[in-house]
JSON list of C-alpha atoms in Angstrom, two decimals:
[
{"chain": "A", "resi": 1, "resn": "MET", "atom": "CA", "xyz": [5.11, -11.15, 9.83]},
{"chain": "A", "resi": 2, "resn": "ASN", "atom": "CA", "xyz": [6.34, -7.97, 11.50]},
{"chain": "A", "resi": 3, "resn": "PRO", "atom": "CA", "xyz": [4.80, -4.72, 10.30]},
{"chain": "A", "resi": 4, "resn": "PRO", "atom": "CA", "xyz": [7.05, -2.42, 8.26]},
{"chain": "A", "resi": 5, "resn": "LEU", "atom": "CA", "xyz": [9.18, 0.22, 9.97]},
{"chain": "A", "resi": 6, "resn": "GLY", "atom": "CA", "xyz": [7.06, 3.01, 11.35]},
{"chain": "A", "resi": 7, "resn": "LEU", "atom": "CA", "xyz": [4.23, 0.64, 12.24]},
{"chain": "A", "resi": 8, "resn": "ARG", "atom": "CA", "xyz": [3.49, -1.28, 15.38]},
{"chain": "A", "resi": 9, "resn": "ALA", "atom": "CA", "xyz": [1.03, -4.04, 15.98]},
{"chain": "A", "resi": 10, "resn": "ARG", "atom": "CA", "xyz": [-2.15, -2.96, 17.72]},
{"chain": "A", "resi": 11, "resn": "ARG", "atom": "CA", "xyz": [-3.35, -6.43, 18.68]},
{"chain": "A", "resi": 12, "resn": "ARG", "atom": "CA", "xyz": [-2.19, -10.01, 18.49]},
{"chain": "A", "resi": 13, "resn": "PRO", "atom": "CA", "xyz": [-3.53, -11.92, 15.44]},
{"chain": "A", "resi": 14, "resn": "ASP", "atom": "CA", "xyz": [-6.49, -14.16, 16.31]},
{"chain": "A", "resi": 15, "resn": "TRP", "atom": "CA", "xyz": [-4.89, -17.17, 14.59]},
{"chain": "A", "resi": 16, "resn": "ALA", "atom": "CA", "xyz": [-1.94, -17.13, 17.06]},
{"chain": "A", "resi": 17, "resn": "SER", "atom": "CA", "xyz": [-4.28, -17.69, 20.02]},
{"chain": "A", "resi": 18, "resn": "ALA", "atom": "CA", "xyz": [-6.06, -20.45, 18.14]},
{"chain": "A", "resi": 19, "resn": "LEU", "atom": "CA", "xyz": [-2.77, -22.15, 17.31]},
{"chain": "A", "resi": 20, "resn": "GLN", "atom": "CA", "xyz": [-1.69, -22.11, 20.97]},
{"chain": "A", "resi": 21, "resn": "LEU", "atom": "CA", "xyz": [-4.96, -23.77, 21.96]},
{"chain": "A", "resi": 22, "resn": "LEU", "atom": "CA", "xyz": [-4.52, -26.41, 19.27]},
{"chain": "A", "resi": 23, "resn": "GLN", "atom": "CA", "xyz": [-0.99, -27.18, 20.44]},
{"chain": "A", "resi": 24, "resn": "ARG", "atom": "CA", "xyz": [-2.21, -27.91, 23.97]},
{"chain": "A", "resi": 25, "resn": "CYS", "atom": "CA", "xyz": [-5.10, -30.13, 22.90]},
{"chain": "A", "resi": 26, "resn": "TRP", "atom": "CA", "xyz": [-4.23, -32.00, 19.69]},
{"chain": "A", "resi": 27, "resn": "PRO", "atom": "CA", "xyz": [-1.44, -34.15, 18.25]},
{"chain": "A", "resi": 28, "resn": "ALA", "atom": "CA", "xyz": [1.32, -32.33, 16.29]},
{"chain": "A", "resi": 29, "resn": "SER", "atom": "CA", "xyz": [0.09, -33.53, 12.86]},
{"chain": "A", "resi": 30, "resn": "LEU", "atom": "CA", "xyz": [-3.37, -32.07, 13.47]},
{"chain": "A", "resi": 31, "resn": "VAL", "atom": "CA", "xyz": [-1.83, -28.84, 14.76]},
{"chain": "A", "resi": 32, "resn": "ARG", "atom": "CA", "xyz": [0.19, -28.44, 11.54]},
{"chain": "A", "resi": 33, "resn": "ALA", "atom": "CA", "xyz": [-2.93, -29.06, 9.43]},
{"chain": "A", "resi": 34, "resn": "GLY", "atom": "CA", "xyz": [-4.92, -26.59, 11.52]},
{"chain": "A", "resi": 35, "resn": "ALA", "atom": "CA", "xyz": [-2.15, -23.98, 11.28]},
{"chain": "A", "resi": 36, "resn": "LEU", "atom": "CA", "xyz": [-2.12, -24.35, 7.50]},
{"chain": "A", "resi": 37, "resn": "LEU", "atom": "CA", "xyz": [-5.88, -23.85, 7.32]},
{"chain": "A", "resi": 38, "resn": "LEU", "atom": "CA", "xyz": [-5.72, -20.82, 9.62]},
{"chain": "A", "resi": 39, "resn": "PHE", "atom": "CA", "xyz": [-2.87, -19.32, 7.55]},
{"chain": "A", "resi": 40, "resn": "LEU", "atom": "CA", "xyz": [-4.72, -19.86, 4.29]},
{"chain": "A", "resi": 41, "resn": "SER", "atom": "CA", "xyz": [-7.90, -18.32, 5.68]},
{"chain": "A", "resi": 42, "resn": "GLY", "atom": "CA", "xyz": [-5.96, -15.11, 6.43]},
{"chain": "A", "resi": 43, "resn": "THR", "atom": "CA", "xyz": [-4.49, -14.66, 2.96]},
{"chain": "A", "resi": 44, "resn": "ALA", "atom": "CA", "xyz": [-5.92, -12.58, 0.13]},
{"chain": "A", "resi": 45, "resn": "SER", "atom": "CA", "xyz": [-9.51, -13.34, -0.79]},
{"chain": "A", "resi": 46, "resn": "ALA", "atom": "CA", "xyz": [-11.51, -12.66, -3.92]},
{"chain": "A", "resi": 47, "resn": "ASP", "atom": "CA", "xyz": [-12.76, -9.48, -2.22]},
{"chain": "A", "resi": 48, "resn": "GLY", "atom": "CA", "xyz": [-9.27, -7.96, -1.95]},
{"chain": "A", "resi": 49, "resn": "PRO", "atom": "CA", "xyz": [-5.99, -8.15, -0.10]},
{"chain": "A", "resi": 50, "resn": "ALA", "atom": "CA", "xyz": [-5.80, -9.73, 3.35]},
{"chain": "A", "resi": 51, "resn": "GLU", "atom": "CA", "xyz": [-6.55, -7.18, 6.05]},
{"chain": "A", "resi": 52, "resn": "CYS", "atom": "CA", "xyz": [-2.97, -6.85, 7.27]},
{"chain": "A", "resi": 53, "resn": "ASP", "atom": "CA", "xyz": [-0.92, -7.58, 4.14]},
{"chain": "A", "resi": 54, "resn": "TYR", "atom": "CA", "xyz": [1.16, -4.41, 3.91]},
{"chain": "A", "resi": 55, "resn": "SER", "atom": "CA", "xyz": [2.79, -5.50, 0.64]},
{"chain": "A", "resi": 56, "resn": "ARG", "atom": "CA", "xyz": [-0.44, -5.36, -1.40]},
{"chain": "A", "resi": 57, "resn": "ALA", "atom": "CA", "xyz": [-2.68, -2.49, -2.42]},
{"chain": "A", "resi": 58, "resn": "GLN", "atom": "CA", "xyz": [-5.88, -2.93, -4.39]},
{"chain": "A", "resi": 59, "resn": "LEU", "atom": "CA", "xyz": [-7.37, -0.28, -6.66]},
{"chain": "A", "resi": 60, "resn": "ARG", "atom": "CA", "xyz": [-11.07, -0.38, -7.54]},
{"chain": "A", "resi": 61, "resn": "TRP", "atom": "CA", "xyz": [-12.93, 1.85, -9.96]},
{"chain": "A", "resi": 62, "resn": "ASP", "atom": "CA", "xyz": [-16.06, 1.65, -12.07]},
{"chain": "A", "resi": 63, "resn": "GLY", "atom": "CA", "xyz": [-15.24, -1.00, -14.64]},
{"chain": "A", "resi": 64, "resn": "GLY", "atom": "CA", "xyz": [-12.09, -2.45, -13.13]},
{"chain": "A", "resi": 65, "resn": "GLN", "atom": "CA", "xyz": [-9.69, -3.32, -10.39]},
{"chain": "A", "resi": 66, "resn": "ALA", "atom": "CA", "xyz": [-6.00, -4.15, -10.00]},
{"chain": "A", "resi": 67, "resn": "VAL", "atom": "CA", "xyz": [-3.72, -5.39, -7.23]},
{"chain": "A", "resi": 68, "resn": "PHE", "atom": "CA", "xyz": [-0.19, -4.02, -6.82]},
{"chain": "A", "resi": 69, "resn": "ARG", "atom": "CA", "xyz": [2.74, -5.26, -4.78]},
{"chain": "A", "resi": 70, "resn": "VAL", "atom": "CA", "xyz": [3.89, -2.13, -2.95]},
{"chain": "A", "resi": 71, "resn": "GLU", "atom": "CA", "xyz": [6.83, -0.88, -0.97]},
{"chain": "A", "resi": 72, "resn": "LEU", "atom": "CA", "xyz": [5.91, 1.58, 1.77]},
{"chain": "A", "resi": 73, "resn": "ALA", "atom": "CA", "xyz": [7.20, 5.08, 2.39]},
{"chain": "A", "resi": 74, "resn": "VAL", "atom": "CA", "xyz": [5.82, 5.91, 5.85]},
{"chain": "A", "resi": 75, "resn": "ASP", "atom": "CA", "xyz": [8.52, 8.16, 7.27]},
{"chain": "A", "resi": 76, "resn": "ALA", "atom": "CA", "xyz": [10.03, 11.41, 6.02]},
{"chain": "A", "resi": 77, "resn": "ALA", "atom": "CA", "xyz": [13.28, 9.82, 4.79]},
{"chain": "A", "resi": 78, "resn": "ALA", "atom": "CA", "xyz": [11.53, 7.10, 2.80]},
{"chain": "A", "resi": 79, "resn": "ARG", "atom": "CA", "xyz": [9.06, 9.59, 1.32]},
{"chain": "A", "resi": 80, "resn": "GLN", "atom": "CA", "xyz": [11.91, 11.86, 0.27]},
{"chain": "A", "resi": 81, "resn": "ARG", "atom": "CA", "xyz": [13.86, 9.01, -1.37]},
{"chain": "A", "resi": 82, "resn": "GLY", "atom": "CA", "xyz": [10.84, 7.38, -3.04]},
{"chain": "A", "resi": 83, "resn": "LEU", "atom": "CA", "xyz": [11.76, 5.51, -6.23]},
{"chain": "A", "resi": 84, "resn": "MET", "atom": "CA", "xyz": [14.89, 7.56, -6.95]},
{"chain": "A", "resi": 85, "resn": "PHE", "atom": "CA", "xyz": [17.71, 5.74, -8.76]},
{"chain": "A", "resi": 86, "resn": "ARG", "atom": "CA", "xyz": [15.49, 2.76, -9.68]},
{"chain": "A", "resi": 87, "resn": "GLU", "atom": "CA", "xyz": [16.27, 1.49, -13.17]},
{"chain": "A", "resi": 88, "resn": "SER", "atom": "CA", "xyz": [13.08, -0.57, -13.42]},
{"chain": "A", "resi": 89, "resn": "LEU", "atom": "CA", "xyz": [9.85, -1.42, -11.65]},
{"chain": "A", "resi": 90, "resn": "PRO", "atom": "CA", "xyz": [8.01, -4.74, -12.10]},
{"chain": "A", "resi": 91, "resn": "ARG", "atom": "CA", "xyz": [4.70, -4.35, -13.96]},
{"chain": "A", "resi": 92, "resn": "PHE", "atom": "CA", "xyz": [2.21, -4.54, -11.07]},
{"chain": "A", "resi": 93, "resn": "SER", "atom": "CA", "xyz": [4.49, -3.02, -8.44]},
{"chain": "A", "resi": 94, "resn": "GLY", "atom": "CA", "xyz": [4.78, 0.42, -6.95]},
{"chain": "A", "resi": 95, "resn": "MET", "atom": "CA", "xyz": [5.43, 2.53, -3.91]},
{"chain": "A", "resi": 96, "resn": "LEU", "atom": "CA", "xyz": [2.72, 3.69, -1.50]},
{"chain": "A", "resi": 97, "resn": "PHE", "atom": "CA", "xyz": [3.48, 6.94, 0.33]},
{"chain": "A", "resi": 98, "resn": "ALA", "atom": "CA", "xyz": [1.52, 7.53, 3.54]},
{"chain": "A", "resi": 99, "resn": "TYR", "atom": "CA", "xyz": [1.31, 10.78, 5.50]},
{"chain": "A", "resi": 100, "resn": "PRO", "atom": "CA", "xyz": [0.08, 11.07, 9.11]},
{"chain": "A", "resi": 101, "resn": "ALA", "atom": "CA", "xyz": [-2.80, 13.34, 8.06]},
{"chain": "A", "resi": 102, "resn": "PRO", "atom": "CA", "xyz": [-4.17, 14.85, 4.85]},
{"chain": "A", "resi": 103, "resn": "GLU", "atom": "CA", "xyz": [-2.00, 17.68, 3.50]},
{"chain": "A", "resi": 104, "resn": "ARG", "atom": "CA", "xyz": [-0.99, 19.50, 0.32]},
{"chain": "A", "resi": 105, "resn": "ALA", "atom": "CA", "xyz": [1.12, 17.04, -1.66]},
{"chain": "A", "resi": 106, "resn": "SER", "atom": "CA", "xyz": [3.55, 17.70, -4.46]},
{"chain": "A", "resi": 107, "resn": "PHE", "atom": "CA", "xyz": [6.04, 15.35, -6.13]},
{"chain": "A", "resi": 108, "resn": "TRP", "atom": "CA", "xyz": [8.91, 15.58, -8.60]},
{"chain": "A", "resi": 109, "resn": "MET", "atom": "CA", "xyz": [11.00, 13.12, -10.59]},
{"chain": "A", "resi": 110, "resn": "LYS", "atom": "CA", "xyz": [14.49, 14.14, -9.44]},
{"chain": "A", "resi": 111, "resn": "ASN", "atom": "CA", "xyz": [16.93, 11.22, -9.88]},
{"chain": "A", "resi": 112, "resn": "THR", "atom": "CA", "xyz": [14.10, 8.96, -11.08]},
{"chain": "A", "resi": 113, "resn": "PRO", "atom": "CA", "xyz": [15.03, 7.34, -14.42]},
{"chain": "A", "resi": 114, "resn": "ILE", "atom": "CA", "xyz": [11.70, 5.58, -15.11]},
{"chain": "A", "resi": 115, "resn": "PRO", "atom": "CA", "xyz": [8.40, 7.23, -16.10]},
{"chain": "A", "resi": 116, "resn": "LEU", "atom": "CA", "xyz": [5.73, 6.95, -13.41]},
{"chain": "A", "resi": 117, "resn": "ASP", "atom": "CA", "xyz": [2.01, 7.43, -12.99]},
{"chain": "A", "resi": 118, "resn": "ILE", "atom": "CA", "xyz": [1.39, 9.24, -9.70]},
{"chain": "A", "resi": 119, "resn": "LEU", "atom": "CA", "xyz": [-1.99, 8.71, -8.03]},
{"chain": "A", "resi": 120, "resn": "PHE", "atom": "CA", "xyz": [-3.02, 11.09, -5.22]},
{"chain": "A", "resi": 121, "resn": "PHE", "atom": "CA", "xyz": [-5.62, 9.85, -2.68]},
{"chain": "A", "resi": 122, "resn": "ASP", "atom": "CA", "xyz": [-7.44, 11.61, 0.16]},
{"chain": "A", "resi": 123, "resn": "GLY", "atom": "CA", "xyz": [-7.65, 10.30, 3.74]},
{"chain": "A", "resi": 124, "resn": "ARG", "atom": "CA", "xyz": [-10.51, 7.93, 2.81]},
{"chain": "A", "resi": 125, "resn": "GLY", "atom": "CA", "xyz": [-8.52, 6.40, -0.05]},
{"chain": "A", "resi": 126, "resn": "VAL", "atom": "CA", "xyz": [-10.40, 8.12, -2.90]},
{"chain": "A", "resi": 127, "resn": "LEU", "atom": "CA", "xyz": [-8.32, 9.07, -5.95]},
{"chain": "A", "resi": 128, "resn": "LYS", "atom": "CA", "xyz": [-8.43, 12.86, -6.26]},
{"chain": "A", "resi": 129, "resn": "ARG", "atom": "CA", "xyz": [-5.77, 13.45, -8.92]},
{"chain": "A", "resi": 130, "resn": "LEU", "atom": "CA", "xyz": [-3.93, 11.26, -11.40]},
{"chain": "A", "resi": 131, "resn": "HIS", "atom": "CA", "xyz": [-0.74, 12.41, -13.13]},
{"chain": "A", "resi": 132, "resn": "ARG", "atom": "CA", "xyz": [0.17, 10.10, -16.02]},
{"chain": "A", "resi": 133, "resn": "ASP", "atom": "CA", "xyz": [3.66, 9.49, -17.43]},
{"chain": "A", "resi": 134, "resn": "ALA", "atom": "CA", "xyz": [5.71, 11.78, -15.20]},
{"chain": "A", "resi": 135, "resn": "GLU", "atom": "CA", "xyz": [8.88, 12.68, -17.09]},
{"chain": "A", "resi": 136, "resn": "PRO", "atom": "CA", "xyz": [12.05, 10.97, -15.80]},
{"chain": "A", "resi": 137, "resn": "TYR", "atom": "CA", "xyz": [14.55, 13.28, -14.04]},
{"chain": "A", "resi": 138, "resn": "SER", "atom": "CA", "xyz": [12.20, 16.29, -14.25]},
{"chain": "A", "resi": 139, "resn": "LEU", "atom": "CA", "xyz": [12.47, 18.87, -11.49]},
{"chain": "A", "resi": 140, "resn": "ASP", "atom": "CA", "xyz": [9.00, 20.25, -12.32]},
{"chain": "A", "resi": 141, "resn": "SER", "atom": "CA", "xyz": [6.51, 20.12, -9.47]},
{"chain": "A", "resi": 142, "resn": "ILE", "atom": "CA", "xyz": [3.63, 17.66, -9.84]},
{"chain": "A", "resi": 143, "resn": "PRO", "atom": "CA", "xyz": [0.88, 18.97, -7.58]},
{"chain": "A", "resi": 144, "resn": "GLY", "atom": "CA", "xyz": [-1.53, 16.52, -6.03]},
{"chain": "A", "resi": 145, "resn": "GLY", "atom": "CA", "xyz": [-3.68, 19.16, -4.38]},
{"chain": "A", "resi": 146, "resn": "ASP", "atom": "CA", "xyz": [-4.94, 19.67, -0.85]},
{"chain": "A", "resi": 147, "resn": "GLY", "atom": "CA", "xyz": [-6.21, 16.94, 1.47]},
{"chain": "A", "resi": 148, "resn": "ILE", "atom": "CA", "xyz": [-3.90, 14.21, 0.15]},
{"chain": "A", "resi": 149, "resn": "GLN", "atom": "CA", "xyz": [-2.84, 11.47, 2.57]},
{"chain": "A", "resi": 150, "resn": "PHE", "atom": "CA", "xyz": [-1.77, 8.59, 0.30]},
{"chain": "A", "resi": 151, "resn": "VAL", "atom": "CA", "xyz": [0.15, 8.58, -2.98]},
{"chain": "A", "resi": 152, "resn": "LEU", "atom": "CA", "xyz": [0.76, 5.55, -5.18]},
{"chain": "A", "resi": 153, "resn": "GLU", "atom": "CA", "xyz": [3.52, 5.53, -7.80]},
{"chain": "A", "resi": 154, "resn": "ILE", "atom": "CA", "xyz": [3.28, 2.88, -10.53]},
{"chain": "A", "resi": 155, "resn": "ASN", "atom": "CA", "xyz": [4.80, 2.37, -13.97]},
{"chain": "A", "resi": 156, "resn": "GLY", "atom": "CA", "xyz": [4.10, 5.18, -16.40]},
{"chain": "A", "resi": 157, "resn": "GLY", "atom": "CA", "xyz": [1.23, 4.44, -18.76]},
{"chain": "A", "resi": 158, "resn": "LEU", "atom": "CA", "xyz": [-0.19, 1.59, -16.68]},
{"chain": "A", "resi": 159, "resn": "SER", "atom": "CA", "xyz": [-3.11, 3.60, -15.26]},
{"chain": "A", "resi": 160, "resn": "ALA", "atom": "CA", "xyz": [-4.25, 4.53, -18.78]},
{"chain": "A", "resi": 161, "resn": "GLU", "atom": "CA", "xyz": [-3.85, 0.94, -19.97]},
{"chain": "A", "resi": 162, "resn": "LEU", "atom": "CA", "xyz": [-5.99, -0.30, -17.06]},
{"chain": "A", "resi": 163, "resn": "GLY", "atom": "CA", "xyz": [-8.55, 2.49, -17.34]},
{"chain": "A", "resi": 164, "resn": "VAL", "atom": "CA", "xyz": [-8.00, 3.92, -13.84]},
{"chain": "A", "resi": 165, "resn": "VAL", "atom": "CA", "xyz": [-9.99, 7.12, -13.34]},
{"chain": "A", "resi": 166, "resn": "GLU", "atom": "CA", "xyz": [-10.36, 9.76, -10.63]},
{"chain": "A", "resi": 167, "resn": "GLY", "atom": "CA", "xyz": [-12.78, 8.53, -7.99]},
{"chain": "A", "resi": 168, "resn": "ALA", "atom": "CA", "xyz": [-11.09, 5.11, -7.84]},
{"chain": "A", "resi": 169, "resn": "GLU", "atom": "CA", "xyz": [-10.51, 3.75, -4.33]},
{"chain": "A", "resi": 170, "resn": "ILE", "atom": "CA", "xyz": [-7.39, 2.23, -2.84]},
{"chain": "A", "resi": 171, "resn": "ARG", "atom": "CA", "xyz": [-7.59, -0.56, -0.26]},
{"chain": "A", "resi": 172, "resn": "HIS", "atom": "CA", "xyz": [-4.62, -1.13, 2.03]},
{"chain": "A", "resi": 173, "resn": "PRO", "atom": "CA", "xyz": [-4.20, -1.68, 5.79]},
{"chain": "A", "resi": 174, "resn": "LEU", "atom": "CA", "xyz": [-2.98, 1.92, 6.22]},
{"chain": "A", "resi": 175, "resn": "VAL", "atom": "CA", "xyz": [-6.12, 3.38, 4.62]},
{"chain": "A", "resi": 176, "resn": "PRO", "atom": "CA", "xyz": [-8.92, 3.64, 7.18]},
{"chain": "A", "resi": 177, "resn": "LYS", "atom": "CA", "xyz": [-12.07, 1.64, 6.55]},
{"chain": "A", "resi": 178, "resn": "GLY", "atom": "CA", "xyz": [-15.01, 3.92, 7.34]},
{"chain": "A", "resi": 179, "resn": "ASP", "atom": "CA", "xyz": [-14.33, 5.98, 10.45]},
{"chain": "A", "resi": 180, "resn": "ALA", "atom": "CA", "xyz": [-12.04, 3.43, 12.12]},
{"chain": "A", "resi": 181, "resn": "ALA", "atom": "CA", "xyz": [-8.33, 2.83, 11.63]},
{"chain": "A", "resi": 182, "resn": "PRO", "atom": "CA", "xyz": [-7.37, -0.67, 10.53]},
{"chain": "A", "resi": 183, "resn": "ALA", "atom": "CA", "xyz": [-7.33, -3.16, 13.41]},
{"chain": "A", "resi": 184, "resn": "CYS", "atom": "CA", "xyz": [-3.91, -4.55, 12.49]},
{"chain": "A", "resi": 185, "resn": "ALA", "atom": "CA", "xyz": [-1.64, -1.51, 12.96]},
{"chain": "A", "resi": 186, "resn": "VAL", "atom": "CA", "xyz": [-1.34, 2.16, 13.61]},
{"chain": "A", "resi": 187, "resn": "MET", "atom": "CA", "xyz": [0.98, 4.38, 11.64]},
{"chain": "A", "resi": 188, "resn": "THR", "atom": "CA", "xyz": [3.62, 6.44, 13.39]},
{"chain": "A", "resi": 189, "resn": "VAL", "atom": "CA", "xyz": [5.31, 9.12, 11.34]},
{"chain": "A", "resi": 190, "resn": "LYS", "atom": "CA", "xyz": [8.48, 10.90, 12.28]}
]
């Protein structure tokens, strides 16, 4: 799978090299079986989303966790457009906004007809501010504070229903693990 726009692969997936080796050494039926096993081993595990699955973000907090299917907003145009003009959003879906570095973040609901919960995360993926049930079409500023690098928008009311609290952590390939950037991609922002 190609990374989303604004991302480029940093290294070739390990399973591709293994598949090439299998193709040279084994009959086609065994290669297909091996490819299936390699593919399945790279999908989401009980510990969270697969390392390079850009379409999934996992939230973890004391007492709970949830996985969301996310669209990415990694460039200025996508961040500006956000979820404007969307009439609905599937229950465990959302949009993940990523900035090249932590900054002061502020959102609004211009041209957005559905209520949203807006979750503001620092550069380590820790939830610093949670704004519940943002009012559709409102032009009021929703400040996230300083040092924000990632923002997740989900259906309004869902964070309260799930019990999400400040201090929760988001896991996604764009969010660095420890001091290192994810091995699967680097983010380029225009």
